[in-house]
Amino acid sequence: MKPLPELTAFLEGLPEPHILFDAQYRILAANAAYRRQFSPDRSIVGRHCYEVSHHFSVPCDQAGESCPLAQSKISGQRERVLHLHHTRQGEEYVNIELSPLPGADGQPAFYVEKMEPLKVAQSQPASQGLIGRSPAFQRMLGLVARVAPSRATVLLLGESGTGKELVARAVHEASPRAGKPLVAVDCSSLPETLFESELFGHERGAFTGATAAKGGLVEAASGGTLFLDEVGDIPLPMQVKLLRLLETGTYRRVGSTELRHADIRVVSATHRDLDRLIAEGKFREDLYHRLSTFPILLPPLRERRGDMALLAPALLERVAAPRRLVISPAALARLDAQPFAGNVRELRNLLERTALLCDGDVIEAAHVDEAIATGRLPVRGAPAPVAHDTASAGETVRAAGREALRAIVAAHRGNRAALAAQLGISERSLYRKLKSLE
């Protein structure tokens, strides 16, 4: 059966890449946008979609990918997936939306695929944004692509250092609000006395020192996205006010009776166990349900097998600029063997130390070993622990680090900024480490 010329002409006029194909994966028509993006030098009609887009010799579901055509044959409905496609610029993440077109008998006669590049993530080393291609990373990214165009609140869950702020930015930039601000609120660093005025703003004379009216972060995010980082650290009294904002879309500045309306999309994140905090009475269950319309679990680095070869060069380029360093295969293997309890953040810090310890242009395994050794804080009076790629050894190293940190904090006489500089970490990271000692 041949497609109607009117249908082919309609697809040709669409700005996004579209193809029309049959149930045997044969491409019957492709518009100009598709031809430019995926096959500018060869004819497309008559070839299989999986050959053009993926360079596969078999359908996607037989090559370890999800296949929207196979899913649509089962459901009889429109299907959406996230795929890695070969383009003129290399492999890129692409949102696929497949729609079945019924024939005279009511059964699907043709299928139309619409493709939209997902610009917030890369499958190759890049200077910014999310990077990865492991199955765990792609599952997470698929959820980002699905929820981003909606208004749903998103709760990012996962261990510290997994890149929750980057994922929040990806949700924002793939949403209709991308042209408006993304405002981040570090809930763990805001004292309870300042939380309300920072979030909602205050009027002149609302409290001592309020010499002028000031808008809050909710106002600053108007039309865009409010990112609540470490939402598990919000003081309990402030959780009620945040719940009111989420339920009604309204708030009041401190010292004001005027009700204001908030045009924001809320994305929140935490590395804490909110279920345990709810059970302990430290986090409101109703607030949890408001924040977690669409939860996304970020995979730890140890579950992202194969991503180290992409992440390490990209992070090294960021921390070592303007130097152009290369990681040897042996050094990359050494990095891949590390447990990285601090995930991508720990990897970034390790690479920065490694770059400082390397005088040449190539990072070798010895440089990585030295950076790992200098990054540990051994217990006073005890030999430094020896690293082994096991969970027990990792716990030993972390316990040693906690005890050493206690000793350093007890001996320090300066402020928090000076202590963070001494340890070679940010004040935010220091704050979290200190809380973990409590």
Tab-separated table of N, CA and C in Angstrom, residues 80 95 118 120 141-152 154 167-178 225 265 267 294 296:
chain	number	residue	atom	x	y	z
A	80	ARG	N	5.921	6.891	23.044
A	80	ARG	CA	7.059	7.804	23.132
A	80	ARG	C	8.248	7.103	23.764
A	95	ASN	N	14.067	12.595	21.257
A	95	ASN	CA	12.737	12.174	21.690
A	95	ASN	C	11.955	11.674	20.483
A	118	LEU	N	17.052	16.162	22.090
A	118	LEU	CA	17.078	16.544	23.496
A	118	LEU	C	18.439	17.180	23.766
A	120	VAL	N	19.709	18.799	26.227
A	120	VAL	CA	20.237	18.957	27.587
A	120	VAL	C	21.178	17.841	27.996
A	141	LEU	N	17.305	9.716	32.056
A	141	LEU	CA	17.117	10.776	31.067
A	141	LEU	C	15.764	10.651	30.375
A	142	GLY	N	15.303	9.433	30.167
A	142	GLY	CA	13.987	9.226	29.568
A	142	GLY	C	12.882	9.816	30.428
A	143	LEU	N	13.022	9.697	31.750
A	143	LEU	CA	12.037	10.286	32.663
A	143	LEU	C	12.094	11.809	32.610
A	144	VAL	N	13.309	12.357	32.515
A	144	VAL	CA	13.468	13.815	32.393
A	144	VAL	C	12.759	14.308	31.137
A	145	ALA	N	12.993	13.622	30.028
A	145	ALA	CA	12.387	14.031	28.758
A	145	ALA	C	10.870	13.940	28.807
A	146	ARG	N	10.353	12.978	29.548
A	146	ARG	CA	8.901	12.789	29.603
A	146	ARG	C	8.227	13.841	30.473
A	147	VAL	N	8.838	14.211	31.593
A	147	VAL	CA	8.165	15.116	32.531
A	147	VAL	C	8.432	16.584	32.235
A	148	ALA	N	9.553	16.888	31.558
A	148	ALA	CA	9.954	18.284	31.372
A	148	ALA	C	8.878	19.157	30.732
A	149	PRO	N	8.183	18.715	29.671
A	149	PRO	CA	7.203	19.612	29.040
A	149	PRO	C	5.961	19.879	29.884
A	150	SER	N	5.758	19.154	30.967
A	150	SER	CA	4.557	19.291	31.784
A	150	SER	C	4.755	20.351	32.871
A	151	ARG	N	3.716	20.531	33.696
A	151	ARG	CA	3.781	21.445	34.839
A	151	ARG	C	4.008	20.691	36.151
A	152	ALA	N	4.168	19.378	36.080
A	152	ALA	CA	4.240	18.555	37.288
A	152	ALA	C	5.452	18.908	38.144
A	154	VAL	N	8.565	17.954	40.361
A	154	VAL	CA	9.523	16.859	40.200
A	154	VAL	C	10.373	16.759	41.455
A	167	VAL	N	20.444	17.906	36.712
A	167	VAL	CA	19.193	17.306	36.227
A	167	VAL	C	18.046	18.304	36.356
A	168	ALA	N	18.037	19.073	37.456
A	168	ALA	CA	17.017	20.109	37.611
A	168	ALA	C	17.109	21.118	36.473
A	169	ARG	N	18.322	21.498	36.107
A	169	ARG	CA	18.506	22.434	34.997
A	169	ARG	C	18.042	21.796	33.687
A	170	ALA	N	18.275	20.493	33.528
A	170	ALA	CA	17.826	19.807	32.318
A	170	ALA	C	16.300	19.806	32.223
A	171	VAL	N	15.624	19.575	33.353
A	171	VAL	CA	14.159	19.622	33.369
A	171	VAL	C	13.687	21.012	32.961
A	172	HIS	N	14.332	22.051	33.511
A	172	HIS	CA	13.960	23.432	33.203
A	172	HIS	C	14.192	23.754	31.731
A	173	GLU	N	15.354	23.406	31.203
A	173	GLU	CA	15.720	23.794	29.841
A	173	GLU	C	14.956	23.011	28.777
A	174	ALA	N	14.396	21.856	29.150
A	174	ALA	CA	13.588	21.088	28.202
A	174	ALA	C	12.098	21.390	28.364
A	175	SER	N	11.775	22.406	29.159
A	175	SER	CA	10.385	22.759	29.433
A	175	SER	C	9.990	24.029	28.694
A	176	PRO	N	8.697	24.348	28.619
A	176	PRO	CA	8.262	25.609	28.003
A	176	PRO	C	8.732	26.838	28.774
A	177	ARG	N	9.251	26.650	29.998
A	177	ARG	CA	9.712	27.758	30.832
A	177	ARG	C	11.200	28.049	30.642
A	178	ALA	N	11.816	27.429	29.656
A	178	ALA	CA	13.269	27.539	29.502
A	178	ALA	C	13.738	28.972	29.311
A	225	THR	N	11.370	28.330	36.910
A	225	THR	CA	11.439	27.155	37.775
A	225	THR	C	12.120	27.498	39.085
A	265	ARG	N	7.239	26.699	38.463
A	265	ARG	CA	7.252	25.236	38.448
A	265	ARG	C	8.302	24.811	39.479
A	267	VAL	N	10.850	22.200	41.242
A	267	VAL	CA	11.657	20.984	41.201
A	267	VAL	C	12.434	20.937	42.501
A	294	PHE	N	6.183	13.602	40.405
A	294	PHE	CA	6.977	12.792	39.477
A	294	PHE	C	8.384	12.625	40.054
A	296	ILE	N	12.161	11.157	40.398
A	296	ILE	CA	13.203	10.607	39.522
A	296	ILE	C	14.387	10.210	40.391
